[in-house]
Coordinates of N, CA and C in Angstrom, one line a residue:
X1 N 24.3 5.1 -53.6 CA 23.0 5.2 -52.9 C 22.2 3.9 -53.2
X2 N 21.8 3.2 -52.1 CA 21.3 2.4 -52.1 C 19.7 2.3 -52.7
X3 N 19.1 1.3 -53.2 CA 17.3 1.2 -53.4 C 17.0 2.1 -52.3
X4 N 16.6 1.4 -51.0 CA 16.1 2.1 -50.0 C 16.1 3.4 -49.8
X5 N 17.2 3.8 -49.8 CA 17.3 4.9 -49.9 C 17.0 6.3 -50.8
X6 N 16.8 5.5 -51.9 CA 16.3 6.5 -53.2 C 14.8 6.3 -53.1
X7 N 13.9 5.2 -52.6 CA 13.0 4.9 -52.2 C 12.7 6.2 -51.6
X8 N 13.5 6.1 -50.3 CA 13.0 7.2 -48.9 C 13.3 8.5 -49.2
X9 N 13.6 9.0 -50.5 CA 14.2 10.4 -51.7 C 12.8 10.5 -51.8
X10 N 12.5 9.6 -52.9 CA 11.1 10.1 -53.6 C 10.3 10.5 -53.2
X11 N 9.9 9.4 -51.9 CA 8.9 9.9 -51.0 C 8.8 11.1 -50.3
X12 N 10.2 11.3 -49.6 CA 10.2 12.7 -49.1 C 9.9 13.9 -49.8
X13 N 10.2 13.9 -51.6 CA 9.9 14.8 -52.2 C 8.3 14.9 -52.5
X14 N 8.0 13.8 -52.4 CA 6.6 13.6 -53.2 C 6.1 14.6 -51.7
X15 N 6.5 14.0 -50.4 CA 5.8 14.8 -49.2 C 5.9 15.8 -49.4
X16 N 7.3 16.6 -49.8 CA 7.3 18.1 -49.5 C 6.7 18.6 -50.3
X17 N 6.3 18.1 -51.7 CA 5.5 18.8 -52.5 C 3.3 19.0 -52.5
X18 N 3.4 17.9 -51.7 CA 2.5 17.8 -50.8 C 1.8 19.0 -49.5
X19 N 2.8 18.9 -48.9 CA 2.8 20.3 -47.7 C 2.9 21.1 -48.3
X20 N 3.6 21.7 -49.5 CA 3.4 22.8 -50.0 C 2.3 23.5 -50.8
X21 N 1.6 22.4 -51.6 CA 0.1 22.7 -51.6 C -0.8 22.8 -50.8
X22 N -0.6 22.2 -49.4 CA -1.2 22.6 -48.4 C -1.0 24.3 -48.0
X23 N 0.3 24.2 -47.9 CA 0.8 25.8 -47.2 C -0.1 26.7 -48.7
X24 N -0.2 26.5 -49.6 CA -0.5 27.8 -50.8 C -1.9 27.7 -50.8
X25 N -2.7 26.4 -50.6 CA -3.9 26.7 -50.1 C -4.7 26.8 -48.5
X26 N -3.8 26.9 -48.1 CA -4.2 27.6 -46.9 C -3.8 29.1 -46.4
X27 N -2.8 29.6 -47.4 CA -2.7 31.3 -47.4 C -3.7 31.6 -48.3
X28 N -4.0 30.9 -49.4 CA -4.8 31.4 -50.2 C -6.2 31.8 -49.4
X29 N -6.6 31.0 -49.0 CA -7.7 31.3 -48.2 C -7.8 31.8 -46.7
X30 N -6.3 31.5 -46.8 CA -6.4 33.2 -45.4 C -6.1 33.9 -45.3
X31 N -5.8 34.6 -46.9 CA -6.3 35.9 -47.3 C -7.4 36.1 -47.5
X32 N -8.3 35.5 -47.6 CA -10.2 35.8 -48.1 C -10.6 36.5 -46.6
X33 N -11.4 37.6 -46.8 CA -12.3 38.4 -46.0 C -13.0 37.4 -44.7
X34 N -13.4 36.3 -45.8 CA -14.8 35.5 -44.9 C -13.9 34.0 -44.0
X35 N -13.1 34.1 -44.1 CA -11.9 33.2 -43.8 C -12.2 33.2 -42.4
X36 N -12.5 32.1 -41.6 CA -12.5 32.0 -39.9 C -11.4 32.1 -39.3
X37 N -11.5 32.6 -37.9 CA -10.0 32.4 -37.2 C -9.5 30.8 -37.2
X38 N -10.7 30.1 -37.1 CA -9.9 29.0 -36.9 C -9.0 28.0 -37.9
X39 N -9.7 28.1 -39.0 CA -8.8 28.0 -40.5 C -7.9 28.9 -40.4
X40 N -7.7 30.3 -39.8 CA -6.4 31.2 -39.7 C -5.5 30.4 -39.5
X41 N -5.6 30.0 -38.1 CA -4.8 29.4 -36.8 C -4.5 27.8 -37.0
X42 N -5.4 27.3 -38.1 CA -4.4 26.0 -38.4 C -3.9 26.0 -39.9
X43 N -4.3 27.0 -40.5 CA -2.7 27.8 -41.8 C -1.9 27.9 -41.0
X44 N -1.7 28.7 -39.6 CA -0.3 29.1 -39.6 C 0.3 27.6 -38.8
X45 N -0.4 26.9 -38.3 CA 0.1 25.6 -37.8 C 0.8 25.1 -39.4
X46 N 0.3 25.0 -40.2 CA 0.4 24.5 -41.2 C 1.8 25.0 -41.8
X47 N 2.1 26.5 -41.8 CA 3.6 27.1 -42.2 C 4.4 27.1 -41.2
X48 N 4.0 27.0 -39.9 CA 5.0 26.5 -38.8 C 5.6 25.2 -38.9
X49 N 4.8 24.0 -39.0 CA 5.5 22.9 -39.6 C 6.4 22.8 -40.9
X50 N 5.8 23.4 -42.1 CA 6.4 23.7 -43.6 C 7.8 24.4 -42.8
X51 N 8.3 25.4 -42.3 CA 9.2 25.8 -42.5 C 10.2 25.0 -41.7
X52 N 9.8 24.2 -40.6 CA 10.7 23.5 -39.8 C 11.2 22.1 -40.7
X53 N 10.6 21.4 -41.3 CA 10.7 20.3 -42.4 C 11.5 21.6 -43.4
X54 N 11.3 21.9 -44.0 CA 11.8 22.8 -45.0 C 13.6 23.2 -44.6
X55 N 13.7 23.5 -43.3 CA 15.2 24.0 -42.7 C 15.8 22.6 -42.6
X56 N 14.7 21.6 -42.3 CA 15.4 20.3 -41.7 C 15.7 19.7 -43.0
X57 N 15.2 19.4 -44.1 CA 15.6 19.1 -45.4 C 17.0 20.3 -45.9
X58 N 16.5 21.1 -46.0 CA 17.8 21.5 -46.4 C 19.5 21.8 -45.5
X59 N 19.3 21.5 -44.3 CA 20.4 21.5 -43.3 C 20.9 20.0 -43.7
X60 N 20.4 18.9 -43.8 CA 20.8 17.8 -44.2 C 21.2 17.4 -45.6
X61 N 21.3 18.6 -46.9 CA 21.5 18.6 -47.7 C 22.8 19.0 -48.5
X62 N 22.6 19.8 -47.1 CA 24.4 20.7 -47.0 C 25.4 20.0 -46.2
X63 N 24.7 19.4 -44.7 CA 25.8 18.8 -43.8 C 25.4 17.6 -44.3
X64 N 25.0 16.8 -44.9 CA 24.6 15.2 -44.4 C 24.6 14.6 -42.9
X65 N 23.8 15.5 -42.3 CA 23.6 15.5 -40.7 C 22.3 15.7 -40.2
X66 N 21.3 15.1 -39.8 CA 20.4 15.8 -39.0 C 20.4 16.8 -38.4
X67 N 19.3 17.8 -38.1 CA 20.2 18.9 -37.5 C 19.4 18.7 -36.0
X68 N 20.2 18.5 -34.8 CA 19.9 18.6 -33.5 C 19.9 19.9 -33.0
X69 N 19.1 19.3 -32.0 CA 18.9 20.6 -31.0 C 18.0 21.5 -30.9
X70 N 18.1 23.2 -30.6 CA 17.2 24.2 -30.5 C 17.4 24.7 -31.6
X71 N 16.5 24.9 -32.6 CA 16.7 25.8 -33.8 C 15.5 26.0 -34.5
X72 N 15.1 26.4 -35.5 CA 13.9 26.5 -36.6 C 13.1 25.3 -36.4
X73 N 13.5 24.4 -36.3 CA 12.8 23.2 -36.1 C 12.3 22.9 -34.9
X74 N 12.6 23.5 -34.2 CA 12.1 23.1 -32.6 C 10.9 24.3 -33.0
X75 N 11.1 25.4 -32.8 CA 10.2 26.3 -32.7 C 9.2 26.3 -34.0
X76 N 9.5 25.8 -35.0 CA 8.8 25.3 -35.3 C 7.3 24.1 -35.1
X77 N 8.4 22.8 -34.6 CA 7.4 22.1 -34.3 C 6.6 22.4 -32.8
X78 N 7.6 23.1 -32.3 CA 6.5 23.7 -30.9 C 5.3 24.9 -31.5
X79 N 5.3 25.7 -32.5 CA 4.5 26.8 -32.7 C 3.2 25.7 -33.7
X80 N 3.9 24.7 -34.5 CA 2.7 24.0 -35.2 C 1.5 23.5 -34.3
X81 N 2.2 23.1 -33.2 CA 1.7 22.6 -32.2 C 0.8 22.6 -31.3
X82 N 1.3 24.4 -31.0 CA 0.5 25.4 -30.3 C -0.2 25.9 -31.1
X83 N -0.3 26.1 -32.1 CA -1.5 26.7 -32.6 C -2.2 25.6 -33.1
X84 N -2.5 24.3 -33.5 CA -3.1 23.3 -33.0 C -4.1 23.1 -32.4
X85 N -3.1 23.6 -30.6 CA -4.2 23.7 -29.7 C -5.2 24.8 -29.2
X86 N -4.7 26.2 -29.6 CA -5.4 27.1 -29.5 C -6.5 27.0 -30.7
X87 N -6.7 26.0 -31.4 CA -7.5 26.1 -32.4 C -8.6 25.9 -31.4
X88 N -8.5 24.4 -30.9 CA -9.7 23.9 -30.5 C -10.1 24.0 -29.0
X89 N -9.2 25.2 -27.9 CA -8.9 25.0 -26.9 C -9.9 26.2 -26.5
X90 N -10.9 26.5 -25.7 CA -11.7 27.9 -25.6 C -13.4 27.7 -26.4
X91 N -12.8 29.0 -27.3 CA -14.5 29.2 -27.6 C -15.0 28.0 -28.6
X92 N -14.3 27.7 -29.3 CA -14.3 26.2 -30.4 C -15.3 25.4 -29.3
X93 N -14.7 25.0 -28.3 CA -14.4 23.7 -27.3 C -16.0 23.8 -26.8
X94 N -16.2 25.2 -26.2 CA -17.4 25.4 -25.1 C -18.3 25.5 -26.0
X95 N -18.4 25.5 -27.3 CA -19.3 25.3 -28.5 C -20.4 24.5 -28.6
X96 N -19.4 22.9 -28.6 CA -19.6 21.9 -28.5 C -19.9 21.0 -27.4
X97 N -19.1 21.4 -26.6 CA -18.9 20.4 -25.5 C -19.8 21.9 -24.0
X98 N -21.2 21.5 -24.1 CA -21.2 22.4 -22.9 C -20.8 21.5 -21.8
X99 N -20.2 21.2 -21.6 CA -19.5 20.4 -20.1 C -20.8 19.6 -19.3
X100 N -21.8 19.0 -19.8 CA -23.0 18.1 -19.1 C -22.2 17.3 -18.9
X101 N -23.0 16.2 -17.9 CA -22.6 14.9 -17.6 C -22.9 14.0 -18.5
X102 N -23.8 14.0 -19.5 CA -23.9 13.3 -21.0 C -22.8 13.1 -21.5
X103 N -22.2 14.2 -21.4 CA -20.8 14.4 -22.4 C -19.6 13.6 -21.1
X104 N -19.5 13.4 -20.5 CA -18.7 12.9 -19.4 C -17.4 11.6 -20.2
X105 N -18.4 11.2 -20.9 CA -17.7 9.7 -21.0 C -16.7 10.2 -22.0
X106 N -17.1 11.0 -23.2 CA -16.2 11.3 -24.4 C -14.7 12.2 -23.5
X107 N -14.9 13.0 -22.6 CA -13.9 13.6 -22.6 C -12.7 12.5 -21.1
X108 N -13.1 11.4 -20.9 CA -12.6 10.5 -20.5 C -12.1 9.7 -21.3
X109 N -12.7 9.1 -22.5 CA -11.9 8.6 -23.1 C -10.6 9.7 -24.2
X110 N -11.2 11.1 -24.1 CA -10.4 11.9 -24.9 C -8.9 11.5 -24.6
X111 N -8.8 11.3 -22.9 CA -7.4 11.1 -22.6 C -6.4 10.5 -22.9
X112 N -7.2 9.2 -23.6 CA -6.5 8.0 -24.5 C -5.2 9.0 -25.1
X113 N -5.5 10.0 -25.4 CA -4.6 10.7 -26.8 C -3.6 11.3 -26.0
X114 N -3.8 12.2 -25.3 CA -2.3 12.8 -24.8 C -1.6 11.6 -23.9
X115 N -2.2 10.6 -23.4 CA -1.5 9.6 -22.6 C -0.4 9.1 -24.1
X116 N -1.4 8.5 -24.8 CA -0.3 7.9 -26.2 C 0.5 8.8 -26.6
X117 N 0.3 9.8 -26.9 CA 1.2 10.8 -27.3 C 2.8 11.3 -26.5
X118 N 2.0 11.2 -25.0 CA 3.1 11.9 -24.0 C 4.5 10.4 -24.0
X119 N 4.1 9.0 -24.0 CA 4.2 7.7 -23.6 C 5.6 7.8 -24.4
X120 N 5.3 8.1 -26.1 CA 5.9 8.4 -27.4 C 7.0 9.4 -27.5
X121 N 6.9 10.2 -26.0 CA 7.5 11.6 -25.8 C 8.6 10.8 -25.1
X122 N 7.6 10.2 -24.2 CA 9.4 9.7 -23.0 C 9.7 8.4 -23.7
X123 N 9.6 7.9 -24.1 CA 10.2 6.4 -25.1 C 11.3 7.4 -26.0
X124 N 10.8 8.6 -26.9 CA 11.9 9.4 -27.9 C 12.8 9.4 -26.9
X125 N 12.5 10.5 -25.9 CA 13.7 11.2 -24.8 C 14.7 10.5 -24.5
X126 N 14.1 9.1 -23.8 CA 15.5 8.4 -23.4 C 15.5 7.1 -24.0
X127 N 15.2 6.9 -25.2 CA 15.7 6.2 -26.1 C 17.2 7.2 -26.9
X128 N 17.8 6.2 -27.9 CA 18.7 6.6 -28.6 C 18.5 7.2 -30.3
X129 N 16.7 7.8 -30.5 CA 16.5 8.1 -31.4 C 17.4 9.4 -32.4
X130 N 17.6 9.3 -33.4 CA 18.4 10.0 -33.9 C 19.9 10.0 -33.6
X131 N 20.4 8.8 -33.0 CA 21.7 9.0 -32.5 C 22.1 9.8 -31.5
X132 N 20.9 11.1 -31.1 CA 21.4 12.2 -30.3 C 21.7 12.2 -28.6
X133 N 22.5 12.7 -28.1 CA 22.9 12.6 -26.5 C 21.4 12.8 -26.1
X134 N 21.3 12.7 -24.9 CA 20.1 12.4 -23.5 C 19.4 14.3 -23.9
X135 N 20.5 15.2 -24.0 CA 20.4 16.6 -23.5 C 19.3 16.6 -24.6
X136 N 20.0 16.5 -26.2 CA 18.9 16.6 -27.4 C 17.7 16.0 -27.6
X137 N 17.8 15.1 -27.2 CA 16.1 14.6 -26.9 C 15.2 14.7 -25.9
X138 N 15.8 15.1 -25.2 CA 15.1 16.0 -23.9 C 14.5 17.3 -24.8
X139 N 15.4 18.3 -25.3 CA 14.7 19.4 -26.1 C 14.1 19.1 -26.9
X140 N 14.2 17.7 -27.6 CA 13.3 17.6 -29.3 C 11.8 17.1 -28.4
X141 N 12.0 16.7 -27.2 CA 10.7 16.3 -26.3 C 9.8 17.4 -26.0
X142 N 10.3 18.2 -25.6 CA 10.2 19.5 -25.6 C 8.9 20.2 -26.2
X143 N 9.5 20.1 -27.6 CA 9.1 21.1 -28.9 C 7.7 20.5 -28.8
X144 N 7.5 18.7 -28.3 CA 6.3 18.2 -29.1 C 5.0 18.5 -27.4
X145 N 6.0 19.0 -26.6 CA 4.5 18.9 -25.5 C 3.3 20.0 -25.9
X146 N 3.5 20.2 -26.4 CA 2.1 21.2 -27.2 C 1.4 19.8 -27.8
X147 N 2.0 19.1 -28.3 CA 1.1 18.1 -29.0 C 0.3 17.3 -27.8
X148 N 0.8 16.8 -27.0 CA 0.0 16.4 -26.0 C -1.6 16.9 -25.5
X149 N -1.2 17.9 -25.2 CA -2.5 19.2 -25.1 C -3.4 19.2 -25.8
X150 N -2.9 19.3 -27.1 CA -3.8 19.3 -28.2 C -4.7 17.9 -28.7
X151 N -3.9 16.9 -28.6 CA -4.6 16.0 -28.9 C -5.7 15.4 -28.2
X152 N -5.7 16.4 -27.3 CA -6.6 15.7 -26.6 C -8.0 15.9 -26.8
X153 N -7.8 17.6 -27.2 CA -9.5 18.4 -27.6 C -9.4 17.6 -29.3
X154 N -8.4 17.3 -30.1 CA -8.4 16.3 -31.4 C -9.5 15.5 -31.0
X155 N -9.2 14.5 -30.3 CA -9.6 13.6 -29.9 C -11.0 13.5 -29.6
X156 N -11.1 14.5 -28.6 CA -12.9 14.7 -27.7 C -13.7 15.1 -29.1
X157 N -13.0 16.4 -29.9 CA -14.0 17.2 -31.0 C -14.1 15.8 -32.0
X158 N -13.5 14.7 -32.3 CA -14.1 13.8 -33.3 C -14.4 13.1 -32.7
X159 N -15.0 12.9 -31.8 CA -15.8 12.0 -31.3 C -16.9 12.9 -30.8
X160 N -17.5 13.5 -30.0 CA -18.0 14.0 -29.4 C -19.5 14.2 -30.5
X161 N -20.9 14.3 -29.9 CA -22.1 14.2 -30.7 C -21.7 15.6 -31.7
X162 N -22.1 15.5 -33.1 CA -22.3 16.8 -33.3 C -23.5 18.1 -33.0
X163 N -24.7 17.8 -32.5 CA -25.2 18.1 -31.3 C -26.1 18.5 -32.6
X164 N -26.4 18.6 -34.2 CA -27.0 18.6 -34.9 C -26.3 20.2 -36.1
X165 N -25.1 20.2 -35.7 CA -24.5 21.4 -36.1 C -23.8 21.0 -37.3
X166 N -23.7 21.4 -38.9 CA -23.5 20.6 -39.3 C -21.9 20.5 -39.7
X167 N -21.9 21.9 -39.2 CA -20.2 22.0 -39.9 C -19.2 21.5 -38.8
X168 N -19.7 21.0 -38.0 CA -19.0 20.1 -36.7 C -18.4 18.8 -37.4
X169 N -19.6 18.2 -38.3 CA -19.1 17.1 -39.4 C -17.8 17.3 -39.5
X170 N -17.9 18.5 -40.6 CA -16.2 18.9 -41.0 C -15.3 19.3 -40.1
X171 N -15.6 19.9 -39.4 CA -14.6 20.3 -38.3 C -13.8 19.0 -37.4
X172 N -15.0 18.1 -37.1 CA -14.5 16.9 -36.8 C -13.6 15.8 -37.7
X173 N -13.9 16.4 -39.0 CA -12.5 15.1 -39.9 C -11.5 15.9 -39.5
X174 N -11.4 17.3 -39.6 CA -9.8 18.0 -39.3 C -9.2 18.4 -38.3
X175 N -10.1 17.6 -37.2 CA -9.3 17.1 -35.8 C -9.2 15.4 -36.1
X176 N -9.4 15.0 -36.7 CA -9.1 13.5 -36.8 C -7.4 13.7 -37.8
X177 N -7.9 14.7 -38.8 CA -6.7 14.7 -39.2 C -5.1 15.7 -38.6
X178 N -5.8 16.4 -37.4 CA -4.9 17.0 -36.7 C -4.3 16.0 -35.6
X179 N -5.1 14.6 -35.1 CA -4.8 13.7 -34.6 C -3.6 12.7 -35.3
X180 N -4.1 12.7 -36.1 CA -3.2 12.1 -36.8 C -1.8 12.5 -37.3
X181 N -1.7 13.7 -37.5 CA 0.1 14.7 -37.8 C 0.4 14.4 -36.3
X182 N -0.4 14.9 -35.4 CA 0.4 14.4 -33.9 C 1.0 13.3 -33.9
X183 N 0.6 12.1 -33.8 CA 0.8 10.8 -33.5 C 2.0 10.6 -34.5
X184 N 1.5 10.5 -35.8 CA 2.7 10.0 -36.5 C 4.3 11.4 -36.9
X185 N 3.7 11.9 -36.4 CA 5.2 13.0 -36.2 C 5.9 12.7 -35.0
X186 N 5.7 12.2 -34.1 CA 6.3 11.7 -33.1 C 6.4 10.5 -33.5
X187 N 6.6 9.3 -34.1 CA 6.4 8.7 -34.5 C 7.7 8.3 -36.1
X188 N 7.0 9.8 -36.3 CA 8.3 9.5 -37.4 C 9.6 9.9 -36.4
X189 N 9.5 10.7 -35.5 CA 11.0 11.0 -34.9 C 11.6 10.2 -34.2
X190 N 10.8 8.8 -33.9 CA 11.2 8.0 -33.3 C 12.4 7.0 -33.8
X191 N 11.5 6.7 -35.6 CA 12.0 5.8 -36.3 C 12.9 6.4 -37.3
X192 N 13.3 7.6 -36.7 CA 14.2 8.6 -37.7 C 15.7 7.6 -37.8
X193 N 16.0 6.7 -36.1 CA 17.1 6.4 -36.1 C 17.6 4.8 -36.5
X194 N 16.8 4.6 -37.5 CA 16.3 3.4 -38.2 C 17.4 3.4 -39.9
X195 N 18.2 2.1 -39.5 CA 18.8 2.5 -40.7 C 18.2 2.4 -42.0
X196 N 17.2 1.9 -42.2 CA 15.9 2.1 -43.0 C 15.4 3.6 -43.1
X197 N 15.5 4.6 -44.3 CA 14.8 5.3 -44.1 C 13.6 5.6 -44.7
X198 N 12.7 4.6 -45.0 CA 11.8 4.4 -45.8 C 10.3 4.9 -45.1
X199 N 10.4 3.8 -43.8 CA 9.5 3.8 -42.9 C 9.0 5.6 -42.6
X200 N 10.3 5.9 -42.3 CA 9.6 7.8 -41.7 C 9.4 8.4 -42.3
X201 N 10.2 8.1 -44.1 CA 9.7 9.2 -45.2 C 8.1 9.0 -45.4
X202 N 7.6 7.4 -45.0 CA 6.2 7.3 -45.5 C 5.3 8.0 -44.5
X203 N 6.0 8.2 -43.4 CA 4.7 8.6 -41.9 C 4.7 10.4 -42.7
X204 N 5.9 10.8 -43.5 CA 6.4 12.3 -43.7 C 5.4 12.6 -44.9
X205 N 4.9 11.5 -45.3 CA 3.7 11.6 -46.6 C 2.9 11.4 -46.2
X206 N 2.4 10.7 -45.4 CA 1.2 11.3 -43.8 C 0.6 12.3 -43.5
X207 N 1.9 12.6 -43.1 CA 1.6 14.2 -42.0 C 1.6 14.9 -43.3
X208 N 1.7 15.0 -44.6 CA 1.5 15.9 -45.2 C -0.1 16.2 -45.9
X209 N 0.2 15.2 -46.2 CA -1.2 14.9 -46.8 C -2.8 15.0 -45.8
X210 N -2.3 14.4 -44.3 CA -3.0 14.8 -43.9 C -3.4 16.9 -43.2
X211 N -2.5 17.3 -43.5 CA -2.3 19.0 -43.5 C -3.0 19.3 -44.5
X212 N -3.1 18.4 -45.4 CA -3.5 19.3 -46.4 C -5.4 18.7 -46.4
X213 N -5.5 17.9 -46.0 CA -6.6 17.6 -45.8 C -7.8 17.9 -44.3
X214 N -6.5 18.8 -43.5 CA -7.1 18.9 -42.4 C -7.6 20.5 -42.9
X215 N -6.8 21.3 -43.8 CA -7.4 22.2 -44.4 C -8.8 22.4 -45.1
X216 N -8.5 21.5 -46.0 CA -9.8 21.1 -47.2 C -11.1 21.3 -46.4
X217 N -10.9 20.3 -44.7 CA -12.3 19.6 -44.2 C -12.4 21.1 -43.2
X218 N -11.3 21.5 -42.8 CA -11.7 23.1 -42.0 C -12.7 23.9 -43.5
X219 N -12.3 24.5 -44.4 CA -12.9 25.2 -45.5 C -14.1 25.0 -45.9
X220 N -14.5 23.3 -45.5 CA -15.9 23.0 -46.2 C -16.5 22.7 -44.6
X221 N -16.2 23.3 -43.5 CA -16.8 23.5 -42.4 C -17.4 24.9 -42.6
X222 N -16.5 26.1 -43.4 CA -16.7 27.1 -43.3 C -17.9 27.4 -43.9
X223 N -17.9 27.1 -45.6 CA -18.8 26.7 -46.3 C -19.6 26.3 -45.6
X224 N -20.6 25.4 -44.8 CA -21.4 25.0 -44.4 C -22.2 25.4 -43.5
X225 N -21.3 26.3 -42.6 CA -21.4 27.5 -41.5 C -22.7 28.6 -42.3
X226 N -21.8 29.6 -43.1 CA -22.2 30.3 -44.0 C -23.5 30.2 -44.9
X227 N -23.7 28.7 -45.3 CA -25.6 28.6 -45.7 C -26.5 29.1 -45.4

């Protein structure tokens, strides 16, 4: 086993250990009484991802194979995804954004995000990432169109005024940091087919860290709410 390689070990573990204190503090506090739906609904975004990384590490531990196709992992990263966007999609949304023409310009530039995101989708599809046939990357394309959707209310809620509300603050870093698992998860799937595996284990300590932080900044929204 080469440097690189034990390099792209470490880090993967350092990540998975990472997401998993995410995933135990975000049950932990979605068991609490005073716990919001919306901290609910980006916990389970949070164990939707954990279990799909989790099958995908250990399928590759047994085969030495990526695992393509429709499986745990897809439905996974499609349910992470989806519940993502039902976070911020509805009553969250109309909260903030009463739809004035003031607000016009933020949800035009919001678009910036699912354009980059979707761009990332068809570059995976019919590129050669992961070595996989045309059919598998069409499905692993698939999984991430929830992300598109979502990034986009990501996008509008961190930017957008907080209108003097305070826990918008926080709510707004963990759409910046829900912005961010989007982007670079597609991103790492891109560079998965890199004989380098350094680069995607580092985006894989990203996306985790940033979960775990998109938690933290939901919780001290809640707190703030609650005053």
């Amino acid at each position: 086993m080469d440097r690189s390689t034990l390099i792209a070990n470490g880090i993967i573990m350092l990540s998975d250990l990472v997401l998993l204190a995410a995933v135990i503090y975000g049950v932990r506090v979605f068991l609490m009484r005073k716990a919001p739906l919306y901290f609910r609904i980006l916990t389970l975004a949070t164990v939707c991802y954990a279990s799909a990384s989790v099958f995908r590490m250990l399928y590759y531990l047994c085969y030495q194979v990526i695992f393509q196709g429709m499986g745990i992992t897809f439905f996974g990263y499609f349910g992470c995804y989806l519940f993502l966007f039902s976070a911020n999609f509805g009553q969250y949304d109309s909260l903030i954004d009463e739809k004035s023409t003031r607000f016009r310009k933020y949800r035009i530039i919001s678009v910036l995000a699912p354009a980059a995101v979707l761009v990332l989708i068809l570059i995976h599809t019919f590129s050669n990432a992961e070595n996989a046939a045309p059919s598998v990357n069409f499905v692993t394309g698939i999984g991430y169109i929830p992300a598109v959707f979502a990034s986009y209310y990501n996008l509008k809620h961190f930017i957008i005024p907080d209108m003097g509300f305070l826990f918008v603050r926080w709510i707004r870093r963990a759409n910046l940091c829900a912005l961010i698992i989007e982007v670079a998860d597609v991103l790492r799937v891109l560079l998965s087919a890199l004989a380098d595996k350094w680069p995607g284990a580092l985006l894989s300590l990203i996306i985790s860290a940033a979960f775990l932080m998109m938690l933290l900044f939901a919780e001290g929204g809640r707190k703030t709410w609650l005053r």
